[in-house]
Tab-separated table of C-alpha atoms in Angstrom:
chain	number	residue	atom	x	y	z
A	1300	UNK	CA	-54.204	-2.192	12.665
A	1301	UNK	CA	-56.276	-5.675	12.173
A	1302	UNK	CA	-55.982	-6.811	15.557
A	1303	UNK	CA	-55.273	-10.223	16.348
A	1304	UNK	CA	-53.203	-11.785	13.421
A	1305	UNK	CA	-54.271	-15.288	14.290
A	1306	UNK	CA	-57.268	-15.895	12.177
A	1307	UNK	CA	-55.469	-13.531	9.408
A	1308	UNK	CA	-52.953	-16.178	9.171
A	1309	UNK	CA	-54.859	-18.991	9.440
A	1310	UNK	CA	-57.513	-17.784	6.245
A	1311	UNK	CA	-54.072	-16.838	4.226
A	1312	UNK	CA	-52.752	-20.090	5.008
A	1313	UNK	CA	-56.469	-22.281	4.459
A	1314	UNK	CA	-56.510	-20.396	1.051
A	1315	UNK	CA	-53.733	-21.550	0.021
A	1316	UNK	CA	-53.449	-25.418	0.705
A	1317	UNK	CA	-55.871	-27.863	1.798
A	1318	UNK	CA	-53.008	-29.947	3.049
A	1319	UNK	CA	-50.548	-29.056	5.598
A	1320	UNK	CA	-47.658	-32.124	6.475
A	1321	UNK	CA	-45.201	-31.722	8.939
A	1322	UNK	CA	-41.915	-33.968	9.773
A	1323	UNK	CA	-40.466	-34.298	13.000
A	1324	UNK	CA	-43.271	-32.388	14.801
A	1325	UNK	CA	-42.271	-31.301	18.438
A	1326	UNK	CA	-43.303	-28.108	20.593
A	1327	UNK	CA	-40.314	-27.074	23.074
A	1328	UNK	CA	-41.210	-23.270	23.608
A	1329	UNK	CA	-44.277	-21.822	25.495
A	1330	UNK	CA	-44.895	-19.091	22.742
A	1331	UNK	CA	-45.097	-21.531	19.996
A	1332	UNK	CA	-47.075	-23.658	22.089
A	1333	UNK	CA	-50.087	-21.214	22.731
A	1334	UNK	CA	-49.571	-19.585	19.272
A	1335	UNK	CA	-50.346	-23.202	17.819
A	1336	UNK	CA	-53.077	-23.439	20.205
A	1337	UNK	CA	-55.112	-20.868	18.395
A	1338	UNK	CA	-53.934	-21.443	15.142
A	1339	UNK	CA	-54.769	-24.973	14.687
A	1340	UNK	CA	-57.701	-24.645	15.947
A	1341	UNK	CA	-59.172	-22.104	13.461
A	1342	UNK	CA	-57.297	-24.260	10.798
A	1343	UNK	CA	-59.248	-26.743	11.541
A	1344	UNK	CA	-62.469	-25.043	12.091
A	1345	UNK	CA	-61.828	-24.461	8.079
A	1346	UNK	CA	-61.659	-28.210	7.540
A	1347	UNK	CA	-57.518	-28.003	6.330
A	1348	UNK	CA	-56.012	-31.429	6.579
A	1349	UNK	CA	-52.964	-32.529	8.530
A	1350	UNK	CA	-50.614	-34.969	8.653
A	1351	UNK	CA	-47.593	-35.420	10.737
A	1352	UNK	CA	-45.193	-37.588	12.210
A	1353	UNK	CA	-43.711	-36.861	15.753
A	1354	UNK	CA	-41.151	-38.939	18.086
A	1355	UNK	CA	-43.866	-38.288	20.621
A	1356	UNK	CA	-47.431	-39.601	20.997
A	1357	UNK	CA	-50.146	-36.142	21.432
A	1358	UNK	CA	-50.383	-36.813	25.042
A	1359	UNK	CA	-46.540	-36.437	26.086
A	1360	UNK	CA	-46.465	-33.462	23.238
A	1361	UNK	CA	-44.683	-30.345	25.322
A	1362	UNK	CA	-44.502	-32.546	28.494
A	1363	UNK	CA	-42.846	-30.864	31.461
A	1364	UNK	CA	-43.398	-27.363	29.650
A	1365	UNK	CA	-44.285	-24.514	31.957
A	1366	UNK	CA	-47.779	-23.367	31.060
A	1367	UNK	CA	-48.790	-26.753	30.046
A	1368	UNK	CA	-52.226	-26.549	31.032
A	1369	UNK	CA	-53.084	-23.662	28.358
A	1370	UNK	CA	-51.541	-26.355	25.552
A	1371	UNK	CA	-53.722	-29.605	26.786
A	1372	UNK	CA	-57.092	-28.644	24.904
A	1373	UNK	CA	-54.789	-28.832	21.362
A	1374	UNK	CA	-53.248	-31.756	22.533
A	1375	UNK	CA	-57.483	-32.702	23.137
A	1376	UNK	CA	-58.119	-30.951	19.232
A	1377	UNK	CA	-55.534	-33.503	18.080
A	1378	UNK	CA	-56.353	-36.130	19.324
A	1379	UNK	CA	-60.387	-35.531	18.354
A	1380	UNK	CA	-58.917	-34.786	15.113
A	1381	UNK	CA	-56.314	-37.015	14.008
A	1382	UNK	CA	-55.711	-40.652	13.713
A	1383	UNK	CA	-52.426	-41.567	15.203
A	1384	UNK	CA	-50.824	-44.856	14.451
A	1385	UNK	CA	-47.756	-46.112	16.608
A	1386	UNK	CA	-44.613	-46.963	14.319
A	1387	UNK	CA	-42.362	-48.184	16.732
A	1388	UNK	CA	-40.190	-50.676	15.913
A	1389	UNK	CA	-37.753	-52.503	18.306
A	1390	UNK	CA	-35.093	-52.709	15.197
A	1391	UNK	CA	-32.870	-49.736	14.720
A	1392	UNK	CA	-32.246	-49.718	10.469
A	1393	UNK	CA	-30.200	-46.797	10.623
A	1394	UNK	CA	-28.122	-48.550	13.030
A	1395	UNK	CA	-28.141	-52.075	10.348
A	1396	UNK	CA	-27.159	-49.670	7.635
A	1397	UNK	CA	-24.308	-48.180	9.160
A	1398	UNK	CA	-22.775	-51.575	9.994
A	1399	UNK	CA	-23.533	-53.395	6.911
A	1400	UNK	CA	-21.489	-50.838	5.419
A	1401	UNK	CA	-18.405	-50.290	8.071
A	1402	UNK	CA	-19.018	-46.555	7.460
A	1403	UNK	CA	-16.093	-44.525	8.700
A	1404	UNK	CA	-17.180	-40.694	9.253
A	1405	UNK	CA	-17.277	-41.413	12.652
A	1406	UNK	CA	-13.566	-41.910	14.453
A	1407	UNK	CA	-12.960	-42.351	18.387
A	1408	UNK	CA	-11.128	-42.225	20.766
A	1409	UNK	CA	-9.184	-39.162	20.565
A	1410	UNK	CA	-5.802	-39.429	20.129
A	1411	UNK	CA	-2.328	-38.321	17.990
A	1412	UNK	CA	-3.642	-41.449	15.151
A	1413	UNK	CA	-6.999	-40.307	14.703
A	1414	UNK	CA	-5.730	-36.043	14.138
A	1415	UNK	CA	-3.354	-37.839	11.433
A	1416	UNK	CA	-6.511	-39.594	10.061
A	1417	UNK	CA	-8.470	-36.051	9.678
A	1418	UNK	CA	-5.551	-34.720	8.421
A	1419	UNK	CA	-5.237	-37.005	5.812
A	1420	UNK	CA	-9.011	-37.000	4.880
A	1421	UNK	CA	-9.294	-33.648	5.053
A	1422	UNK	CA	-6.565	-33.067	2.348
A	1423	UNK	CA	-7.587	-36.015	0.693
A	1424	UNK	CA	-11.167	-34.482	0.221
A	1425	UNK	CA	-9.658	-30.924	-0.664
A	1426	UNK	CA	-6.856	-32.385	-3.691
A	1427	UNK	CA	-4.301	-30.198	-2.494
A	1428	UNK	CA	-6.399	-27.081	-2.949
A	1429	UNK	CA	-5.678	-23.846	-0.500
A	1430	UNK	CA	-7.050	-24.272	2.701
A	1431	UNK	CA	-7.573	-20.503	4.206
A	1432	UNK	CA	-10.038	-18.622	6.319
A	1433	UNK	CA	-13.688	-18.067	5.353
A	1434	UNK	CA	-16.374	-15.757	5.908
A	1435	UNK	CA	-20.272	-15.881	5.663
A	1436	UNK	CA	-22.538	-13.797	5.874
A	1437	UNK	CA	-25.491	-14.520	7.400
A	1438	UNK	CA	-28.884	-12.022	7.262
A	1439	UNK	CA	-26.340	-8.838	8.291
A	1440	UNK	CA	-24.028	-11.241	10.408
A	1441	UNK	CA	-20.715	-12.787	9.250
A	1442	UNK	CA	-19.717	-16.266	10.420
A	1443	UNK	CA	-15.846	-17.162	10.637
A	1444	UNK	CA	-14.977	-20.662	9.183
A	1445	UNK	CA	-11.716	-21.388	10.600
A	1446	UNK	CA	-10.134	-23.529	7.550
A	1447	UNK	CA	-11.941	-24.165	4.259
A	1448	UNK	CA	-10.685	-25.706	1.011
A	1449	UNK	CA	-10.358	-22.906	-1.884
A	1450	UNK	CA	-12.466	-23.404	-4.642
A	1451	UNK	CA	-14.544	-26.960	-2.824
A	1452	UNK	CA	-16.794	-26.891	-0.540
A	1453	UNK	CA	-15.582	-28.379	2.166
A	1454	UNK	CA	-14.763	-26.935	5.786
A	1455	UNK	CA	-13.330	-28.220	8.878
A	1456	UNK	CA	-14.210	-27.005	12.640
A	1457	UNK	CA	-13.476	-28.447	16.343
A	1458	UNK	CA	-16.118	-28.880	18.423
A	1459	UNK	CA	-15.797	-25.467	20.330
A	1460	UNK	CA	-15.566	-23.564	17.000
A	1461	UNK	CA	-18.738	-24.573	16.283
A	1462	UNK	CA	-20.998	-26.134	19.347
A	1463	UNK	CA	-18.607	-24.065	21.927
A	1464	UNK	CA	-20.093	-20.939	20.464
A	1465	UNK	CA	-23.420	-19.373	20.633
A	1466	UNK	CA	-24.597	-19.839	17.448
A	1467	UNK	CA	-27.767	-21.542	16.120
A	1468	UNK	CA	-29.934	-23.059	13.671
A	1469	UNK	CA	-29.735	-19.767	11.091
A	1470	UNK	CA	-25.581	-20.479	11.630
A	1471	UNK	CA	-25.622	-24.229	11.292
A	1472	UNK	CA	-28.210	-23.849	7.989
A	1473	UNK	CA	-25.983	-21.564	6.571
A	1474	UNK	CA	-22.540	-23.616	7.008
A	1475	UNK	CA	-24.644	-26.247	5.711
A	1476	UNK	CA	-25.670	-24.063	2.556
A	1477	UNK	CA	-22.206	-23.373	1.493
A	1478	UNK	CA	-20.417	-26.173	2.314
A	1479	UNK	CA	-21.555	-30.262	1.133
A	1480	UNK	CA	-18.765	-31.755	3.743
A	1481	UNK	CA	-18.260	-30.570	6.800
A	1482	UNK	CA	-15.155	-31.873	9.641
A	1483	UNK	CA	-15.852	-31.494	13.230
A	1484	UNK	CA	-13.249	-33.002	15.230
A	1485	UNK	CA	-12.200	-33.346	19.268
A	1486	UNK	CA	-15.885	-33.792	20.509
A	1487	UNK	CA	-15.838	-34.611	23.822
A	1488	UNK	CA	-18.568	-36.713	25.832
A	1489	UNK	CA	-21.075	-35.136	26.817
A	1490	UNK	CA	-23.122	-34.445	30.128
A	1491	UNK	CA	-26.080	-32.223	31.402
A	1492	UNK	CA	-22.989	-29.765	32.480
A	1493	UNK	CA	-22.758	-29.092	28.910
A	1494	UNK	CA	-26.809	-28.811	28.228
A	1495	UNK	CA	-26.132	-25.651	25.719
A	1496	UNK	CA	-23.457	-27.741	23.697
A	1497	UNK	CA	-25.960	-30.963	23.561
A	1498	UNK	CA	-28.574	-28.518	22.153
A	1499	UNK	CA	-25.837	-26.503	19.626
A	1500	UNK	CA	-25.378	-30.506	18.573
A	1501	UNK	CA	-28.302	-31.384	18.406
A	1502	UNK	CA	-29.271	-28.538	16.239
A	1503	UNK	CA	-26.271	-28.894	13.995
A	1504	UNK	CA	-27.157	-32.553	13.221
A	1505	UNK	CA	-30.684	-31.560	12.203
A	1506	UNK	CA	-29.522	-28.628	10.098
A	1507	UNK	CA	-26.912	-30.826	8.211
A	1508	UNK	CA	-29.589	-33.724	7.944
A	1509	UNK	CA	-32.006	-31.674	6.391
A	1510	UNK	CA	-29.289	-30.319	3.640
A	1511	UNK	CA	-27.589	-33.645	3.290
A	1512	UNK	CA	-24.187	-33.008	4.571
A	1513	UNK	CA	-21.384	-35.187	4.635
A	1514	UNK	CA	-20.795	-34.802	8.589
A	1515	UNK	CA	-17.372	-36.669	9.557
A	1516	UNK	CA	-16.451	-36.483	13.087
A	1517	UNK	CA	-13.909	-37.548	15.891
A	1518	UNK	CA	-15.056	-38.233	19.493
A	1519	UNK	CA	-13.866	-39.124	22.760
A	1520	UNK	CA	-15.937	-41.802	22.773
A	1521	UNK	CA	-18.024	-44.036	20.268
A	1522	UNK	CA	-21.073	-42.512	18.886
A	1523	UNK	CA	-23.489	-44.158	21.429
A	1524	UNK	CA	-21.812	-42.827	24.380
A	1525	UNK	CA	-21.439	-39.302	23.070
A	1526	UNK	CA	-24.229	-38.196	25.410
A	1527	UNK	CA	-23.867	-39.279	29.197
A	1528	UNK	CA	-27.719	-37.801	30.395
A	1529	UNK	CA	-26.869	-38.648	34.063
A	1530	UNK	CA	-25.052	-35.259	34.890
A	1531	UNK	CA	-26.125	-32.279	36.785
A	1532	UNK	CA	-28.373	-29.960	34.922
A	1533	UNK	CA	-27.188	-26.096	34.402
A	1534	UNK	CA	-28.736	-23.747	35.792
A	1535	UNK	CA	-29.873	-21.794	33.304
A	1536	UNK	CA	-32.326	-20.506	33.670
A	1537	UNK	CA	-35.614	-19.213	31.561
A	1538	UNK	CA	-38.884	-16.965	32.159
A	1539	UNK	CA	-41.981	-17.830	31.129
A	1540	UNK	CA	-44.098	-15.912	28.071
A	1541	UNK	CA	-44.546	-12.471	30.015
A	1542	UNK	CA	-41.339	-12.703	32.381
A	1543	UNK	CA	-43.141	-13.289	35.756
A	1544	UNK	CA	-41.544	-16.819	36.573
A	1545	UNK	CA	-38.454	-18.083	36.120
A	1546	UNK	CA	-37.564	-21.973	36.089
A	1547	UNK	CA	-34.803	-24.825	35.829
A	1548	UNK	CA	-35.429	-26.210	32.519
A	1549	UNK	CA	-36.170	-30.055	32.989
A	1550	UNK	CA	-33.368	-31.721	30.592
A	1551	UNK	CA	-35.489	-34.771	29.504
A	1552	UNK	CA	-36.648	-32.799	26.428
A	1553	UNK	CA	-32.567	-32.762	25.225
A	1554	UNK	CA	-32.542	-36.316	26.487
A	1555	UNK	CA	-35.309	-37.167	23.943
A	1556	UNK	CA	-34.541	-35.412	21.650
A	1557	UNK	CA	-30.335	-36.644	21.401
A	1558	UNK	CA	-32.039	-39.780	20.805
A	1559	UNK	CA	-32.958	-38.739	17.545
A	1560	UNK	CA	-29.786	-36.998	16.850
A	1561	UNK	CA	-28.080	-40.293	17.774
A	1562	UNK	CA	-30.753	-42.013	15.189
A	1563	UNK	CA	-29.321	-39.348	12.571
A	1564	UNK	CA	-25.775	-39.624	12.767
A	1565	UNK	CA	-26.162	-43.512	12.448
A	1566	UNK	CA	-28.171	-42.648	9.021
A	1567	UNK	CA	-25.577	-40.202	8.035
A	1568	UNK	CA	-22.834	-42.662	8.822
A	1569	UNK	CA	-24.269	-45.150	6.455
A	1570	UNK	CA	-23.781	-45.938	2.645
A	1571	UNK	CA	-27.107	-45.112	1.210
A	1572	UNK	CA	-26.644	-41.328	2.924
A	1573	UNK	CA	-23.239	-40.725	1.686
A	1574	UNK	CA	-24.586	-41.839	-1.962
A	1575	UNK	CA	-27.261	-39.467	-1.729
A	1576	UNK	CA	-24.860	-36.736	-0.749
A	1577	UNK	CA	-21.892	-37.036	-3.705
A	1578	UNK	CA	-24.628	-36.903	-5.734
A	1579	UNK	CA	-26.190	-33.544	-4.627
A	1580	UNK	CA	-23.518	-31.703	-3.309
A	1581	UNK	CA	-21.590	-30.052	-6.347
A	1582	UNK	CA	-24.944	-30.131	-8.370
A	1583	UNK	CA	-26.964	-27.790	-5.679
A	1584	UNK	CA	-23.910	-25.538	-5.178
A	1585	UNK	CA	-22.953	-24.774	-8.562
A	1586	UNK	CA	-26.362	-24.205	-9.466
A	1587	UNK	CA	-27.437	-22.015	-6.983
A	1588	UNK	CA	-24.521	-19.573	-7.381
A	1589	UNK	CA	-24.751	-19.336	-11.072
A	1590	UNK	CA	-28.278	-19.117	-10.248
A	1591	UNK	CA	-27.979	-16.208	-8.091
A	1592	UNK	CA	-24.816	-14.459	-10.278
A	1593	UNK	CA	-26.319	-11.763	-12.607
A	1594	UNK	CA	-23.292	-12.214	-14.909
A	1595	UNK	CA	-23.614	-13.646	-18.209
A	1596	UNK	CA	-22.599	-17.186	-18.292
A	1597	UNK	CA	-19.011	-18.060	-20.287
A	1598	UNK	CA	-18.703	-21.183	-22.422
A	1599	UNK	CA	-16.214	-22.063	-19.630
A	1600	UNK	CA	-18.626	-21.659	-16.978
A	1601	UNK	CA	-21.952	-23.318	-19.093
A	1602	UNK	CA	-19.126	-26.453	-19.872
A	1603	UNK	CA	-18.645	-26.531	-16.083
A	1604	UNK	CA	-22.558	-26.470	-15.281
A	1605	UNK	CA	-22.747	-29.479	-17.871
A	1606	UNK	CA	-20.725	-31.447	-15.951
A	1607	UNK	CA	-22.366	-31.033	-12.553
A	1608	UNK	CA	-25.420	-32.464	-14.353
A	1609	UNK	CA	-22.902	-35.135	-15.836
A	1610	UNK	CA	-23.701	-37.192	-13.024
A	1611	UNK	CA	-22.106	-40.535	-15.076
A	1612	UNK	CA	-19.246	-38.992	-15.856
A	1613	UNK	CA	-20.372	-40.897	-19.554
A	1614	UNK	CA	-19.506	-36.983	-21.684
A	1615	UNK	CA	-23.496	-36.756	-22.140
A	1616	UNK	CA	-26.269	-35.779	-21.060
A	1617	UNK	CA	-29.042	-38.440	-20.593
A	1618	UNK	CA	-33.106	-37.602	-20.446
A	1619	UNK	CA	-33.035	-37.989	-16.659
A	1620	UNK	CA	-29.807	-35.500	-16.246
A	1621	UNK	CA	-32.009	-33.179	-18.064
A	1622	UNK	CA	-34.584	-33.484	-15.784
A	1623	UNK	CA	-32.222	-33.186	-12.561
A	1624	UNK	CA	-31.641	-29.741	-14.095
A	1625	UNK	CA	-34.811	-28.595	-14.737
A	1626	UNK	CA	-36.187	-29.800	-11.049
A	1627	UNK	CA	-33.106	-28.015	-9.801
A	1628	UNK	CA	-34.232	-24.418	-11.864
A	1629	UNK	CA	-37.909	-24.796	-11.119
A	1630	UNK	CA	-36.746	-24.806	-7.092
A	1631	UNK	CA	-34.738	-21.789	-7.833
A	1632	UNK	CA	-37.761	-19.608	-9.670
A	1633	UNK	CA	-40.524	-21.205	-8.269
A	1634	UNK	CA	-40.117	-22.789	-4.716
A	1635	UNK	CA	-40.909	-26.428	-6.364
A	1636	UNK	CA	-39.571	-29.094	-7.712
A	1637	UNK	CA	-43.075	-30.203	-9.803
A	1638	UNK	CA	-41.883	-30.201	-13.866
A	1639	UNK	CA	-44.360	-31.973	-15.887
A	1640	UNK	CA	-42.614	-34.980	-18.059
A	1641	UNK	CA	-43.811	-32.940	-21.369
A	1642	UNK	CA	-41.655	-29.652	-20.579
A	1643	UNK	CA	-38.817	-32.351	-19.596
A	1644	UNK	CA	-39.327	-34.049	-23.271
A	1645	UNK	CA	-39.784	-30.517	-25.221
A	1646	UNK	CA	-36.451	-28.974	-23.702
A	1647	UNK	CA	-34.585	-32.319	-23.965
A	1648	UNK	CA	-35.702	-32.352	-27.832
A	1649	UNK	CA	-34.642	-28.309	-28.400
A	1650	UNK	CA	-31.213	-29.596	-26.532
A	1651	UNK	CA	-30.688	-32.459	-28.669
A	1652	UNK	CA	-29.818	-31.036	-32.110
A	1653	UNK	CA	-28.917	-34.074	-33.785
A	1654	UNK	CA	-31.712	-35.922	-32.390
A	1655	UNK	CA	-29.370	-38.909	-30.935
A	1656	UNK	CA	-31.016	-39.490	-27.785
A	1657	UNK	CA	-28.044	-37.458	-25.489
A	1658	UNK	CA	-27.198	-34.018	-25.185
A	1659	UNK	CA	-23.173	-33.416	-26.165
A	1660	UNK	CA	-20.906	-30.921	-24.771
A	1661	UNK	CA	-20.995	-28.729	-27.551
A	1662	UNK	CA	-25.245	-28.787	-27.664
A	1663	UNK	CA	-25.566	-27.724	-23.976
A	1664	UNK	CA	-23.115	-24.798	-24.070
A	1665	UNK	CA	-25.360	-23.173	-26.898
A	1666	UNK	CA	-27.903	-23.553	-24.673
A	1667	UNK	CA	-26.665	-22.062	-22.328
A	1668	UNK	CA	-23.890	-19.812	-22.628
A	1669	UNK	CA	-23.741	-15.954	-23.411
A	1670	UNK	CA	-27.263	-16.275	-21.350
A	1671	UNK	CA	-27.522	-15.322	-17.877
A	1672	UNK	CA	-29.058	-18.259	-15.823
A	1673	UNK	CA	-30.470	-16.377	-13.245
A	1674	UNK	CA	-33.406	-15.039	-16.289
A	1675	UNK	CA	-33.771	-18.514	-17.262
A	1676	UNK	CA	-37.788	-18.628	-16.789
A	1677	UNK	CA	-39.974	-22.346	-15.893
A	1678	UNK	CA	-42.517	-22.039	-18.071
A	1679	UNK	CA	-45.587	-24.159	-17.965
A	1680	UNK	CA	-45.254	-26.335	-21.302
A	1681	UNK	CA	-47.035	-24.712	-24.333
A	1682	UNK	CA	-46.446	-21.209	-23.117
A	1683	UNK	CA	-45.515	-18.579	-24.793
A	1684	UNK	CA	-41.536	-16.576	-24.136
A	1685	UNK	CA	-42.817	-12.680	-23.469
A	1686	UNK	CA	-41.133	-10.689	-26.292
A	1687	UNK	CA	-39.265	-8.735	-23.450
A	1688	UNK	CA	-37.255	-11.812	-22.578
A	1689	UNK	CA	-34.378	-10.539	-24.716
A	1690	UNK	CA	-33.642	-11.291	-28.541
A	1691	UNK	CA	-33.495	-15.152	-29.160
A	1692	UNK	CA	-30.949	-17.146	-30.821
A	1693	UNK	CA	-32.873	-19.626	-32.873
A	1694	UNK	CA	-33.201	-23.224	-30.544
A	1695	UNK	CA	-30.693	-21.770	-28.913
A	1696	UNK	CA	-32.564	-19.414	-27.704
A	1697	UNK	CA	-35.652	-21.479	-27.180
A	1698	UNK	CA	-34.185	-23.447	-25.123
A	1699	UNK	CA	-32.381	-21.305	-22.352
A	1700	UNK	CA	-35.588	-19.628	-21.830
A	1701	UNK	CA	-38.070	-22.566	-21.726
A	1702	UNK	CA	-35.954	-24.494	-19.256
């Protein structure tokens, strides 16, 4: 009906932020490649701003891609465009923080000690609880998760039940959505023979990365060895953008990009990552399903949300808990993570009754329970409830609603 959708998307996007920042930034697919042809070039023509980091320099961006040539003038706008500054280092820190730390989610070689080993962690990590069958179900689709804990979020997989499969990044985002710790055992090393494993692995570990997953693994082999880039190449083999050629695709990009992956599991293997990841894991998951539950919340349930948020295990909540909350609501109405320090401060006061300085047990749950936590509204600080928010319960009420 418009025509070309392009410069539609490119206004709608300009009108909307003047900055656009991108992490790992990599083109791999000769649609995306010409599609970001003409859209960063009218985004730029409206003067947005980028900023991006990239494993690659522009000049080796998409290199080997079939129908190169139409990508090279944006790899020309970029470079006209951009300043690029070279961060290479020669010292590997993922690789010091993993060691400094004798991290052990990664176990090799494969043999009857190491399945006792993830047998023991695994029902050291699940307390005992029911391990059964799970489903998920994924935009229409349901994904089988072969053993699960009952009631934690934690699930276990080989290597074939989960890279042996065709399933991608929608699959691996979604284990990583419901569960915080995820067991993949028996990985074998790996060889161009196995290209669409490598790139089902290589997927997974970005997935999990981005969500923070605890990722525990056993291999064949140690972790730098996992990926032996000296085999044959399959022969799969792809078309180009209107199905007129067909072509062997040239493995270097999964040899590049394993490299990272490698980089990643190091990270994930070390101290500072696992940290990070007890301390979001139960929070993000309980909050999210009571956020997404319609029911009205119990004193049972609001007691259990308090002490997801109980991050010192100390019986209170602290001003900074508080504000863990609130950044974790605000994501769940409003995409963001941006609460000024005065709406933290005003809901913190309503919470704190008795005006100690903490927020007890008992002053949380009549915040929150008998309310349903999906209504719970972000308001910007000074605003006003609507009247057809529901009757309120005094600072009770107040509270629930302003948070």
């Amino acid at each position: 009906e418009y025509g070309d959708p392009v410069p539609l998307v490119a206004y709608a996007i300009a009108q909307s932020t003047q900055l656009l920042c991108f992490d790992e930034f990599q083109v791999t697919d000769v649609a995306d490649a010409l599609v970001m042809r003409r859209l960063f070039r009218h985004l730029f023509a409206m003067n947005l701003v980028m900023v991006a980091t990239s494993n690659r320099e522009p000049s080796k961006l998409y290199l080997n891609g079939i129908q190169r040539t139409s990508f090279l003038p944006f790899i020309d706008d970029l470079k006209g465009r951009c300043e690029c500054h070279d961060l290479e280092s020669e010292i590997d820190y993922r690789m010091l923080a993993q060691v400094s730390n004798g991290a052990r989610t990664f176990v090799y070689p494969l043999n009857a000690q190491t399945d006792r080993d993830m047998d023991e962690l695994f029902n050291s990590l699940t307390a005992g609880r029911r391990v059964s069958p799970q489903t998920l179900k994924l935009r229409g689709r349901e994904l089988q998760v072969p053993r699960a804990g009952v009631g934690v979020s934690i699930a276990r997989f080989s290597f074939n039940e989960v890279c042996g499969r065709p399933l991608g990044a929608e699959d691996y985002l979604g284990i990583a959505s419901a569960f915080h710790t995820v067991l993949i055992e028996r990985v074998p090393q790996l060889s161009l023979n196995e290209v669409n494993q490598v790139r089902r692995l290589i997927t997974l570990v970005d997935a999990f990365y981005d969500k923070r997953v605890r990722l525990i693994i056993s291999a064949e082999v140690r972790m730098e060895e996992l990926f032996r880039p000296e085999g044959a190449a399959t022969s799969e083999v792809h078309g180009d953008l209107i199905g007129t050629a067909a072509y062997v695709p040239n493995a270097a990009d999964e040899v590049f990009a394993f490299d990272r992956t490698l980089s990643r599991l190091k990270e994930m293997a070390a101290h500072e990552y696992l940290v990070r990841t007890a301390g979001h894991e139960e929070r993000a998951s309980a909050t999210f399903s009571l956020y997404e539950s319609d029911s009205v919340l119990s004193p049972k349930t609001a007691m259990e949300l308090f002490q997801v948020y109980d991050l010192d295990n100390s019986g209170l909540l602290e001003l900074p808990e508080v504000r863990l909350l609130m950044e974790d609501l605000c994501e769940q109405r409003k995409g963001h993570r941006n609460v000024l320090e005065e709406e933290v401060q005003h809901a913190f006061a309503l919470m704190d009754v008795d005006e100690s300085g903490e927020v007890s047990p008992y002053e949380f749950t009549e915040v929150f329970a008998n309310t349903r936590l999906a209504n719970v509204q972000v308001l910007q600080f000074g605003d006003q409830v609507p009247d057809e928010a529901g009757p309120r319960r005094g600072r009770v009420g107040r509270v629930a609603r302003s948070a």
